[in-house]
Structures are given as C-alpha cells and as structure tokens.
PDB file of N, CA and C in Angstrom:
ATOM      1  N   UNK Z   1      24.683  14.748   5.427  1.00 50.00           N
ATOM      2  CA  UNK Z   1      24.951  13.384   5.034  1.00 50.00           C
ATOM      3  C   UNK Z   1      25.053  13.335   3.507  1.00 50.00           C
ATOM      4  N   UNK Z   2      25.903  12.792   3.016  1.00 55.00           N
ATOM      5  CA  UNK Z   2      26.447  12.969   1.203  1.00 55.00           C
ATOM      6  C   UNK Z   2      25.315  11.753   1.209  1.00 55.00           C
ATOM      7  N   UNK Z   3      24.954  11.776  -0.116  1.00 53.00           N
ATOM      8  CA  UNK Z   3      24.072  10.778  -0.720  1.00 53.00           C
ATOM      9  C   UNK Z   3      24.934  10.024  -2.032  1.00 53.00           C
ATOM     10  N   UNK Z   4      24.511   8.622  -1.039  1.00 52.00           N
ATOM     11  CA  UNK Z   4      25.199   7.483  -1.786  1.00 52.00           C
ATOM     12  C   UNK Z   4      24.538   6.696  -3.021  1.00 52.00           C
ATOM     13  N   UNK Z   5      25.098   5.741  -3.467  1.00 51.00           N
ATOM     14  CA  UNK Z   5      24.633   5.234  -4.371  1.00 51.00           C
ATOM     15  C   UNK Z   5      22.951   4.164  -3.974  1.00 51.00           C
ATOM     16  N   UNK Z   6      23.342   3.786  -2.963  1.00 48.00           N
ATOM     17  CA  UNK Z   6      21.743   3.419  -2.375  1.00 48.00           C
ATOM     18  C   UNK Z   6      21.026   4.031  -1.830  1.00 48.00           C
ATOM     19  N   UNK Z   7      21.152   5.538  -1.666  1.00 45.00           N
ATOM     20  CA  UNK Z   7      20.123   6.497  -1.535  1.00 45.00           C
ATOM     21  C   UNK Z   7      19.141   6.530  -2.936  1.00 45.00           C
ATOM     22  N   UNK Z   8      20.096   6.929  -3.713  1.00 45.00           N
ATOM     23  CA  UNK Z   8      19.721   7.094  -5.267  1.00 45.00           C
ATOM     24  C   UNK Z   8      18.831   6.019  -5.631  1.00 45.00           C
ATOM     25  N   UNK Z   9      19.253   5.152  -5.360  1.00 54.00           N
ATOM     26  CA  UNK Z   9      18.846   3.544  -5.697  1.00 54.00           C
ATOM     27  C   UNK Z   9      17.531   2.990  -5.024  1.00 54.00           C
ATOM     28  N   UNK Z  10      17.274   3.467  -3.819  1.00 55.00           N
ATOM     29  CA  UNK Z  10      16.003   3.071  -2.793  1.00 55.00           C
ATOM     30  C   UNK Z  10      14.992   4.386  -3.529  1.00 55.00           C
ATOM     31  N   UNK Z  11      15.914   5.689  -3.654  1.00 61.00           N
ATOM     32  CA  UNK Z  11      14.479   6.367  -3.950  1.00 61.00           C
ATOM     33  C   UNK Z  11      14.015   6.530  -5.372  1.00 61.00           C
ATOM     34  N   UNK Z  12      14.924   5.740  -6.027  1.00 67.00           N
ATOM     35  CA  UNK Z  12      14.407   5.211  -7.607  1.00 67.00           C
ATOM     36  C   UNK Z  12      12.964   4.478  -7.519  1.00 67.00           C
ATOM     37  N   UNK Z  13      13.677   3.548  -6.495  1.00 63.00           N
ATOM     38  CA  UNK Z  13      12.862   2.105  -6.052  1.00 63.00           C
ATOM     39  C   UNK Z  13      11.394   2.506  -5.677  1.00 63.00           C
ATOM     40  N   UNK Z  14      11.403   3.267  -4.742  1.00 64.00           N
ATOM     41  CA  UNK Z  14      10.277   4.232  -4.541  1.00 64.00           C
ATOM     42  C   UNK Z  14       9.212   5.210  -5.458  1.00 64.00           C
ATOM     43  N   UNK Z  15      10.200   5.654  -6.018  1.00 72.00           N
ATOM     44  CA  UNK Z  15       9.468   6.566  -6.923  1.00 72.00           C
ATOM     45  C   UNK Z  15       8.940   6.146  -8.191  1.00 72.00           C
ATOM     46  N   UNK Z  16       9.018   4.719  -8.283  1.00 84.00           N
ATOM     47  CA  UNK Z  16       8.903   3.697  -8.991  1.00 84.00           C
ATOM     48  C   UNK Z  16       6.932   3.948  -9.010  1.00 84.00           C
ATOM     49  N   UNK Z  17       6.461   3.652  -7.797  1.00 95.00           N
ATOM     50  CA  UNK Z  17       5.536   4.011  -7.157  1.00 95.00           C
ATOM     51  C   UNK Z  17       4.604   2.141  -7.083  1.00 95.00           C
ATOM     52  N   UNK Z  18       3.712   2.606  -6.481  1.00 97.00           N
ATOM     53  CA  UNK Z  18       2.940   1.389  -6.690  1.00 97.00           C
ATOM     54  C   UNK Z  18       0.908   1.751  -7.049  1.00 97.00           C
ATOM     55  N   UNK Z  19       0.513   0.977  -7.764  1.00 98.00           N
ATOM     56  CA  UNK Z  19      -1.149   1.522  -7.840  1.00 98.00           C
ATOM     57  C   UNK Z  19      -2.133   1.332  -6.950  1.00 98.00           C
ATOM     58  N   UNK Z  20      -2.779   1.403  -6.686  1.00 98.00           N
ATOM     59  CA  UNK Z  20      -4.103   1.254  -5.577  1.00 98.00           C
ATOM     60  C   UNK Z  20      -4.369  -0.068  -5.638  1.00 98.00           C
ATOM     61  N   UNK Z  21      -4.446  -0.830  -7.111  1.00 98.00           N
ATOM     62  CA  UNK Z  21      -5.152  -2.156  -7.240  1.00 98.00           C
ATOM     63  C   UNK Z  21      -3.897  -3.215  -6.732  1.00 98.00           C
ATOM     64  N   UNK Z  22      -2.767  -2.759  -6.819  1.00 98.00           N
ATOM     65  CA  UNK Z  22      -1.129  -3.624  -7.067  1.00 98.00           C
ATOM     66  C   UNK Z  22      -1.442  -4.094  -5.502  1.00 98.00           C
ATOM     67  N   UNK Z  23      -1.088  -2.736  -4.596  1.00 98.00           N
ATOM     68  CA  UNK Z  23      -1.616  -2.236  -3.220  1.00 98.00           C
ATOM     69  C   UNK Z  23      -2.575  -2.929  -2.365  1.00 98.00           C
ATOM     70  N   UNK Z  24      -3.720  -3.248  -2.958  1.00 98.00           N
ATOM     71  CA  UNK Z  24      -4.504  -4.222  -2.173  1.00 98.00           C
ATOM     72  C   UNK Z  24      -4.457  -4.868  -2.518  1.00 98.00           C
ATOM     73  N   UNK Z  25      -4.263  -5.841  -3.989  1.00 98.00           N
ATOM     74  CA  UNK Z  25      -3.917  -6.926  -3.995  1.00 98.00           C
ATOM     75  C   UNK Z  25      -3.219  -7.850  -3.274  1.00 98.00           C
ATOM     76  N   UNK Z  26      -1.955  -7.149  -3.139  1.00 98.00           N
ATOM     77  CA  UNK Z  26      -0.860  -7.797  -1.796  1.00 98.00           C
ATOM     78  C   UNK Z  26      -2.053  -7.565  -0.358  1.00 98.00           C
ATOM     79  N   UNK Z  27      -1.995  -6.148  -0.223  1.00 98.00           N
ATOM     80  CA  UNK Z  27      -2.204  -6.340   1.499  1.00 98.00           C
ATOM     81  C   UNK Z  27      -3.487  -6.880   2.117  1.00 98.00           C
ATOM     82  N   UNK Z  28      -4.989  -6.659   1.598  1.00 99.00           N
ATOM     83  CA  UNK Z  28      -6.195  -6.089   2.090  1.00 99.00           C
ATOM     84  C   UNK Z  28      -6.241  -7.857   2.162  1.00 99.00           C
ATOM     85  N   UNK Z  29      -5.807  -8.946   1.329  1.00 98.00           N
ATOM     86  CA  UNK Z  29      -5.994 -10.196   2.203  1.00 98.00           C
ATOM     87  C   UNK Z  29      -5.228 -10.643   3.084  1.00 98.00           C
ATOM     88  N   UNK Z  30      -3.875  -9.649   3.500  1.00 97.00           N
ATOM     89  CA  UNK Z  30      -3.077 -10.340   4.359  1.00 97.00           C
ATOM     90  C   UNK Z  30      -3.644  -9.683   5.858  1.00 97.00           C
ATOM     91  N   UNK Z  31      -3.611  -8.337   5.648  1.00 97.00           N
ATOM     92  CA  UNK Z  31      -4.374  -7.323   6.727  1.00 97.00           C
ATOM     93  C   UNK Z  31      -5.949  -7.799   6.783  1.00 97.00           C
ATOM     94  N   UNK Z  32      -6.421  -7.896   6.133  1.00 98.00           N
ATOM     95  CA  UNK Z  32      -8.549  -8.092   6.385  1.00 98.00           C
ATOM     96  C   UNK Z  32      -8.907  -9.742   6.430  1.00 98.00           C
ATOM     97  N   UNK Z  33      -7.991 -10.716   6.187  1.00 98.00           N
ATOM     98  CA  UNK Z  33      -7.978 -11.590   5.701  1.00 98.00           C
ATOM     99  C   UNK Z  33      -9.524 -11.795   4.450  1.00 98.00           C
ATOM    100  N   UNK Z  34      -9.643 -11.149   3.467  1.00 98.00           N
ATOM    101  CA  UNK Z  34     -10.451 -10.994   2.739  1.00 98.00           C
ATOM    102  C   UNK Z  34      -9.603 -10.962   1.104  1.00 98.00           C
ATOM    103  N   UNK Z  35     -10.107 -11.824   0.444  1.00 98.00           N
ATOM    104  CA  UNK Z  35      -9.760 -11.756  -0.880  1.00 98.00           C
ATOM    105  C   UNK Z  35     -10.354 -11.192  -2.114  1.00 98.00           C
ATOM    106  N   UNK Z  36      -9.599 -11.115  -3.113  1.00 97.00           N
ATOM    107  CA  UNK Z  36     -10.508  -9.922  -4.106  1.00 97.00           C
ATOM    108  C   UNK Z  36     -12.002 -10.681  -4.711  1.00 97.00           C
ATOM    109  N   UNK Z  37     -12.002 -12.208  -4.700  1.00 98.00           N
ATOM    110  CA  UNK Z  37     -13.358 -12.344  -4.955  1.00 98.00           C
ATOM    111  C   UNK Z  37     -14.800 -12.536  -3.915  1.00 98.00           C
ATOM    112  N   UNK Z  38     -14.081 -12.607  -2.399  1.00 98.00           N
ATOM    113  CA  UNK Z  38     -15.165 -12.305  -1.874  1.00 98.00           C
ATOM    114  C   UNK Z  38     -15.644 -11.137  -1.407  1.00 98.00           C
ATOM    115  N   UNK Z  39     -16.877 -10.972  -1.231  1.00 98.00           N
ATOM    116  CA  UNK Z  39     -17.824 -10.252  -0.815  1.00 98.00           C
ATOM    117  C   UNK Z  39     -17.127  -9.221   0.091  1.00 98.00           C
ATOM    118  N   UNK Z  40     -16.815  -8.204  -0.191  1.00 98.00           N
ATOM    119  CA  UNK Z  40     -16.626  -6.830   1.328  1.00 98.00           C
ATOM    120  C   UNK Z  40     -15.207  -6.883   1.172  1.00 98.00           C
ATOM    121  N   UNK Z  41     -14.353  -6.931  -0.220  1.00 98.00           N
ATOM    122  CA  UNK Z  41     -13.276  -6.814  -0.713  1.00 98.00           C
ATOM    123  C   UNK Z  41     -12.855  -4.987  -1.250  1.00 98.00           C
ATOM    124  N   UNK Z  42     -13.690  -4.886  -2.248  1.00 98.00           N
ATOM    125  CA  UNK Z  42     -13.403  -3.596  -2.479  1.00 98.00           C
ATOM    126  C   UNK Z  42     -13.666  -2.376  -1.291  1.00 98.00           C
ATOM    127  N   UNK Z  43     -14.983  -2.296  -0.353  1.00 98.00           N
ATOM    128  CA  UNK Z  43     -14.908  -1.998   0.639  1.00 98.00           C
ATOM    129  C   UNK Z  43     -13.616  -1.707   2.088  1.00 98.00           C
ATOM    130  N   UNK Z  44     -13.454  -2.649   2.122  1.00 99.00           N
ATOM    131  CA  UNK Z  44     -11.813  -3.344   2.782  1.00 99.00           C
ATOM    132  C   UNK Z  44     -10.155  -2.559   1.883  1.00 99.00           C
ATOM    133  N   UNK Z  45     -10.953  -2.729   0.868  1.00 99.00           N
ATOM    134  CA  UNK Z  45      -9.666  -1.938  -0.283  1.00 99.00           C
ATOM    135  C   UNK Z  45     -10.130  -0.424   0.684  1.00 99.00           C
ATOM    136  N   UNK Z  46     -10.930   0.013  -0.059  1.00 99.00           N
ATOM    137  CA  UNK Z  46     -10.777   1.676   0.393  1.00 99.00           C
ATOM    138  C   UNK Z  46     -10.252   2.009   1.445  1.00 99.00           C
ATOM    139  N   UNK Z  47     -11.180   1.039   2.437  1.00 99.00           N
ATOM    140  CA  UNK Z  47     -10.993   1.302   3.865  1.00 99.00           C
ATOM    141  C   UNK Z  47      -9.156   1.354   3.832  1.00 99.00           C
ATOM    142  N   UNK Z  48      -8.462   0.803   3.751  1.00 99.00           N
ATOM    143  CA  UNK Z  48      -6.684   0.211   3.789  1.00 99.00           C
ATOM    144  C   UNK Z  48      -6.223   2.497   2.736  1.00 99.00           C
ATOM    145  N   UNK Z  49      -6.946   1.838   1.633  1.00 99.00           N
ATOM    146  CA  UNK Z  49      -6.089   3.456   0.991  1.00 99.00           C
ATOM    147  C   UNK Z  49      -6.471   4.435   1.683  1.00 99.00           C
ATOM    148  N   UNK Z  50      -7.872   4.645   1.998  1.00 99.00           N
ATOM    149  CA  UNK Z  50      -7.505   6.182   3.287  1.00 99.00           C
ATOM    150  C   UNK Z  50      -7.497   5.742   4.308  1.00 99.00           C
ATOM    151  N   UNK Z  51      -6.946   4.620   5.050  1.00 98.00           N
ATOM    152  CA  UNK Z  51      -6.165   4.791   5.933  1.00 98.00           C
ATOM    153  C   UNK Z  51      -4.511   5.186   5.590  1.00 98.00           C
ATOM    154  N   UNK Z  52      -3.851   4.291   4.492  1.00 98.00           N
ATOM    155  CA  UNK Z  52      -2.711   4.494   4.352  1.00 98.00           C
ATOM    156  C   UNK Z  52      -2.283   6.591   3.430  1.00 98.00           C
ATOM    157  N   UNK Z  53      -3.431   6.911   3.346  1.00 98.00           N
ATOM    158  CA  UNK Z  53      -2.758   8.022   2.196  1.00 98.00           C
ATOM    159  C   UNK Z  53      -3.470   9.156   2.856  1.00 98.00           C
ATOM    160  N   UNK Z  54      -4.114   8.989   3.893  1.00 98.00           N
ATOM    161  CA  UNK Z  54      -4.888  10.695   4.528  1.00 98.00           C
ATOM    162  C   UNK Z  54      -6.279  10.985   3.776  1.00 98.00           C
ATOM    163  N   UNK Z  55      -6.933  10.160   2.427  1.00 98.00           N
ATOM    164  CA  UNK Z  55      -7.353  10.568   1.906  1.00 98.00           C
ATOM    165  C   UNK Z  55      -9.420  10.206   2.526  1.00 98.00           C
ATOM    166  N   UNK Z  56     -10.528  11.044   2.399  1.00 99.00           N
ATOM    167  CA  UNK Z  56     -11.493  10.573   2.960  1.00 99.00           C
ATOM    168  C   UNK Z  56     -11.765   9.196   2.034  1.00 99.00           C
ATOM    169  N   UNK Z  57     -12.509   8.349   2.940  1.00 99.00           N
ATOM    170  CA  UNK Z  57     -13.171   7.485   1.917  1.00 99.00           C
ATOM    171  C   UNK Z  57     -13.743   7.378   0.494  1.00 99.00           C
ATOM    172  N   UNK Z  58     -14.577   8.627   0.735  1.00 99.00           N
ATOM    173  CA  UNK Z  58     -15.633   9.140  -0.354  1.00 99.00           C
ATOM    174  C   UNK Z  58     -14.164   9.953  -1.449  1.00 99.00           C
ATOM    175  N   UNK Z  59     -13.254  10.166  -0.910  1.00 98.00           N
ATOM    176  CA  UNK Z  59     -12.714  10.674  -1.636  1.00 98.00           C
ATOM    177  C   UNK Z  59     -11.853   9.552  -2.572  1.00 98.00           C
ATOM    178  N   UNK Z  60     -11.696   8.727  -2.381  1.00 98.00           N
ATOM    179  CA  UNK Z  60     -11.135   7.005  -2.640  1.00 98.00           C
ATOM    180  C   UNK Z  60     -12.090   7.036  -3.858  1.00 98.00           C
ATOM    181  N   UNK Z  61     -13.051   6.816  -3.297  1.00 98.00           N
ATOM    182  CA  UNK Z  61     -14.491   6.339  -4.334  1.00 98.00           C
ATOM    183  C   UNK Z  61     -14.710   6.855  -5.050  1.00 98.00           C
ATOM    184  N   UNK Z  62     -14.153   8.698  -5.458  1.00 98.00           N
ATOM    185  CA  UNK Z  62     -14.211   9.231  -6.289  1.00 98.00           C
ATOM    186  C   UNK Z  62     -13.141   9.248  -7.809  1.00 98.00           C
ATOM    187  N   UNK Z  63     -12.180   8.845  -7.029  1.00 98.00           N
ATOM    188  CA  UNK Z  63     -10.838   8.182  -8.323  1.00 98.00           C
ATOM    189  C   UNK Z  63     -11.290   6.795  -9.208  1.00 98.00           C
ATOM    190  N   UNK Z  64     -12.899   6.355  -8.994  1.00 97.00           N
ATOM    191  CA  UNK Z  64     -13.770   4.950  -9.810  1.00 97.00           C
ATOM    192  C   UNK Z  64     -13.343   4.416  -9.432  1.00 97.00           C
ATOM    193  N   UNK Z  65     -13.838   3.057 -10.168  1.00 92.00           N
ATOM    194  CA  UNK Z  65     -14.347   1.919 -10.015  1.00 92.00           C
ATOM    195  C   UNK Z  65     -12.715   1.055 -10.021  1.00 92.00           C
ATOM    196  N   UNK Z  66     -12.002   1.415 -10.758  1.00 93.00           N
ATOM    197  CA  UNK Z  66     -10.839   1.178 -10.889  1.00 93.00           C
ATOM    198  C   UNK Z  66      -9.194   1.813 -10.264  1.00 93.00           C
ATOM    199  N   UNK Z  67      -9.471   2.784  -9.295  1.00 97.00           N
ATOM    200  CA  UNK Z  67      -8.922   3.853  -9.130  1.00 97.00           C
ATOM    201  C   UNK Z  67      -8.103   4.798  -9.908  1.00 97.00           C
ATOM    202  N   UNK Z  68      -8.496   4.634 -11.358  1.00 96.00           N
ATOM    203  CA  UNK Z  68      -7.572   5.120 -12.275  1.00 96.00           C
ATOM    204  C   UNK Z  68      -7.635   6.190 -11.759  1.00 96.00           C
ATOM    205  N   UNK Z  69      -8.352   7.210 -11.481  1.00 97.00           N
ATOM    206  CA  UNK Z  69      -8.722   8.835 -11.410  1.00 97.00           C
ATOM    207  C   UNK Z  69      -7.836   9.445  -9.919  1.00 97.00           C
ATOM    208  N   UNK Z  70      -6.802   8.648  -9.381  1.00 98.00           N
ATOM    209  CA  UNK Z  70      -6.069   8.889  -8.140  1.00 98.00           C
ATOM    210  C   UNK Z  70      -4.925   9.701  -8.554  1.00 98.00           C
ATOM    211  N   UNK Z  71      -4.562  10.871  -7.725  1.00 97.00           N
ATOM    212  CA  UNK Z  71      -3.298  11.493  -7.692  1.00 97.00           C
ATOM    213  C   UNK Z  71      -2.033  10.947  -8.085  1.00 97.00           C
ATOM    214  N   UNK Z  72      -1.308  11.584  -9.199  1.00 95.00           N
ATOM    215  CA  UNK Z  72       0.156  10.693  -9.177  1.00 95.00           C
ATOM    216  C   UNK Z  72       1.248  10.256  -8.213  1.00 95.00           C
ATOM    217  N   UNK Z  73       0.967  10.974  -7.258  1.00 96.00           N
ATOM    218  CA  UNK Z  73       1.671  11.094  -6.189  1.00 96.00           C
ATOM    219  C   UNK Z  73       0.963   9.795  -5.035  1.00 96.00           C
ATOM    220  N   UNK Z  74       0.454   9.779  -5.062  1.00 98.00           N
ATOM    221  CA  UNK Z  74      -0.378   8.017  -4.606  1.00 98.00           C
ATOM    222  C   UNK Z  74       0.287   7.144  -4.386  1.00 98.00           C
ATOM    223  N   UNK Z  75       0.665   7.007  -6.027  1.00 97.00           N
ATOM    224  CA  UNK Z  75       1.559   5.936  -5.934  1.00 97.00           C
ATOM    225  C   UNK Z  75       3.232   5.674  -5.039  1.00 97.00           C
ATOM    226  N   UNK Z  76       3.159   6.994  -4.945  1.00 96.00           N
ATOM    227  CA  UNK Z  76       4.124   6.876  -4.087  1.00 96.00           C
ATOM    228  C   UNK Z  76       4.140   6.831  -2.677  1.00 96.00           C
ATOM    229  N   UNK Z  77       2.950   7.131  -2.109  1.00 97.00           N
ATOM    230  CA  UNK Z  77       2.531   6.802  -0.618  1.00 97.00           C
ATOM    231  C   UNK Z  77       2.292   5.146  -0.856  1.00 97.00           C
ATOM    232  N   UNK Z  78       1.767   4.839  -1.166  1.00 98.00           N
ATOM    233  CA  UNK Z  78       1.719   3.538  -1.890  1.00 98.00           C
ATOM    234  C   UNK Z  78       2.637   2.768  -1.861  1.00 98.00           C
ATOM    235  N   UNK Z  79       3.490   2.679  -2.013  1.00 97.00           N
ATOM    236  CA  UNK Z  79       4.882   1.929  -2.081  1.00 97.00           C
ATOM    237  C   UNK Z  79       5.568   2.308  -1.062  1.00 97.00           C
ATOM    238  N   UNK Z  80       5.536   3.263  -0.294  1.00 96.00           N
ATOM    239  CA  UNK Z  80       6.029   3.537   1.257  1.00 96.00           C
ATOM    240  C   UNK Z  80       5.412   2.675   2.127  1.00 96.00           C
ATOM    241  N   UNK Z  81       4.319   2.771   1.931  1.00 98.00           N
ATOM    242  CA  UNK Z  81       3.212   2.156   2.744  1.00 98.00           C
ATOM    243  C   UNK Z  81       3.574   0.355   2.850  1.00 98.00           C
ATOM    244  N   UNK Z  82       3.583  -0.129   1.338  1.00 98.00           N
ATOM    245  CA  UNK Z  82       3.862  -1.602   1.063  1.00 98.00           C
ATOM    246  C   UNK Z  82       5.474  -1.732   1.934  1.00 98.00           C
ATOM    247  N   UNK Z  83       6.558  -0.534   1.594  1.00 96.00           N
ATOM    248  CA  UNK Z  83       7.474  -0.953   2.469  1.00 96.00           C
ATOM    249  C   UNK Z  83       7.596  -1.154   3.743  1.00 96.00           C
ATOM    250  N   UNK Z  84       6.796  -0.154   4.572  1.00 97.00           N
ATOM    251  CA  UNK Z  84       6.791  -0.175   5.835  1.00 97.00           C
ATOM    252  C   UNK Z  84       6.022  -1.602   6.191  1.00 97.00           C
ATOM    253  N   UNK Z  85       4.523  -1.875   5.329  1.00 97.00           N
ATOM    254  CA  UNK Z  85       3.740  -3.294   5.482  1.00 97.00           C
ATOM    255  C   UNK Z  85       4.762  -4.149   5.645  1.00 97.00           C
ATOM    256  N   UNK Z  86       5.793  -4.126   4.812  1.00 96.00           N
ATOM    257  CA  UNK Z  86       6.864  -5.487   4.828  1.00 96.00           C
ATOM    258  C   UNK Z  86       7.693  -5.721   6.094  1.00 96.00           C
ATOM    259  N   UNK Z  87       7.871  -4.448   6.213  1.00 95.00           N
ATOM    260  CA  UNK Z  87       9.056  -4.595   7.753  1.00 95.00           C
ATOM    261  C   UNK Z  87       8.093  -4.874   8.745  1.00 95.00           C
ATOM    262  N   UNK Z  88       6.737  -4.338   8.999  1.00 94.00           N
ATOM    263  CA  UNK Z  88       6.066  -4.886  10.001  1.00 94.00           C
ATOM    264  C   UNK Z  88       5.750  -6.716  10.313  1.00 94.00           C
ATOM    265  N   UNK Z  89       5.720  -6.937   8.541  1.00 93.00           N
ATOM    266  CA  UNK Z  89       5.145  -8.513   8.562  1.00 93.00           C
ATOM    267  C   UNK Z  89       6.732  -9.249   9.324  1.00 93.00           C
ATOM    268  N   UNK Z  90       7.983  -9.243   8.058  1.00 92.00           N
ATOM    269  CA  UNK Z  90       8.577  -9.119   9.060  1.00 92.00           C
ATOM    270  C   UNK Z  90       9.646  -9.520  10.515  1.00 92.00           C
ATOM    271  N   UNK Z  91       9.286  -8.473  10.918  1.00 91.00           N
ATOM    272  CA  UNK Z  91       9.121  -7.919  12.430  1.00 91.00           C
ATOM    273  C   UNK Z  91       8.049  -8.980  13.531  1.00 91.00           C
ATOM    274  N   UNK Z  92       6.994  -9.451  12.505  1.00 86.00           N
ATOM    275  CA  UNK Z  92       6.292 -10.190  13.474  1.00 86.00           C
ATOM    276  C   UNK Z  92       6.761 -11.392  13.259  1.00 86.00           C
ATOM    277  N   UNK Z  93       7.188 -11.522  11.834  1.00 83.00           N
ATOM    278  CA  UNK Z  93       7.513 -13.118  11.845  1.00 83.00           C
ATOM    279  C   UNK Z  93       8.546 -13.493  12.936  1.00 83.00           C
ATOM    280  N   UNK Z  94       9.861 -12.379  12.981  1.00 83.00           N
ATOM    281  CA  UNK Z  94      10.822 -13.083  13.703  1.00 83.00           C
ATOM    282  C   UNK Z  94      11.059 -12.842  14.892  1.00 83.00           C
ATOM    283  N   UNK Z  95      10.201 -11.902  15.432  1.00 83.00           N
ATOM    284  CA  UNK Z  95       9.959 -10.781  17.074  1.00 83.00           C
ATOM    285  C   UNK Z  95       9.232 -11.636  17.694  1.00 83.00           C
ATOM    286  N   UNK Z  96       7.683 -11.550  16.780  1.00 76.00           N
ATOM    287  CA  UNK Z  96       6.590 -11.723  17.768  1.00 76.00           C
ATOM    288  C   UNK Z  96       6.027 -13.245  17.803  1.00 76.00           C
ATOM    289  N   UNK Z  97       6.128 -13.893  16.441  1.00 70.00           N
ATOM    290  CA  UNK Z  97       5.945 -14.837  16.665  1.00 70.00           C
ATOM    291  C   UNK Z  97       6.969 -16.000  17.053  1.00 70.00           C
ATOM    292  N   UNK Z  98       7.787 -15.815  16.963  1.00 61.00           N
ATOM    293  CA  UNK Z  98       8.807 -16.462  16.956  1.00 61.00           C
ATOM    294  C   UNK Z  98       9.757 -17.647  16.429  1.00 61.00           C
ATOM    295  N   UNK Z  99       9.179 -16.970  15.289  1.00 52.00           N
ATOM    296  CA  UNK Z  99      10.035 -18.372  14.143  1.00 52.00           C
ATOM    297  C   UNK Z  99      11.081 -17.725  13.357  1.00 52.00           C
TER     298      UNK Z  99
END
C-alpha cells in the first residue's frame, strides 16, 4: 500500500504524542466518573495508564508525583489510546445509545 499524504499526516498527529497528566485529564473523569480534585483521582489516574500502556502500577508510581520520569515513547501509547477512547465514546453515542 503506497503511503499517502494522510498517512504522513495521522502519524505526525500521533507522534505528536500525548502526557500522562493531558491523558487523564480528558479520560479518568469520563471513564471513573472521578475528577482531578476529588479524593481517589490520582489513584484512578494510574489505575487507566497501566491499564492503557502494559506498564505495572508500581511501575506508574515510579515516573513521580507528576509523571515526568515516564518513557518517551508513552506518549505515544497515549495518544493511541485517547484515539481509540474517542471512537469508542463515539460509537456509543450513536450505536448504543442512540442519539
């Protein structure tokens, strides 16, 4: 398959990447319904990044308090992850729920 100009263009888009904090910001209240100032937020964060990236928990917790200390490559599971999140949301809006 020749690669087109929106190949190039989506995996720009991608490789763009996204951060851990960007990452739960959007999802961990749409998925946990939990927001970043209540209680069992950052918890809920981890829980969402090793589910989405393979990585152990404890291993989450080890990139701090901030996740600065995370693989560069993260960010790019990261932004796969937010894309696929999107087509699922969606998918439910116009499949499952039916509006």
């Amino acid at each position: 398959m020749p690669i087109t100009k929106c190949h190039v263009e989506n995996n720009s888009y991608i490789k763009t990447g996204m951060s851990p904090e960007e990452y739960c910001q959007i999802w961990v209240p749409v998925l946990y319904n939990t927001l970043p100032e209540q209680r069992g937020y950052k918890a809920r964060c981890i829980e969402e990044l090793a589910k989405v990236t393979g990585f152990t928990e404890q291993s989450i917790k080890n990139w701090g308090a901030d996740f600065k200390g995370h693989p560069d490559y993260v960010k790019v599971i990261l932004k796969q992850a937010n894309i696929i999140n999107e087509f699922r949301q969606l998918f439910k809006k116009h499949f499952i729920d039916g509006t």
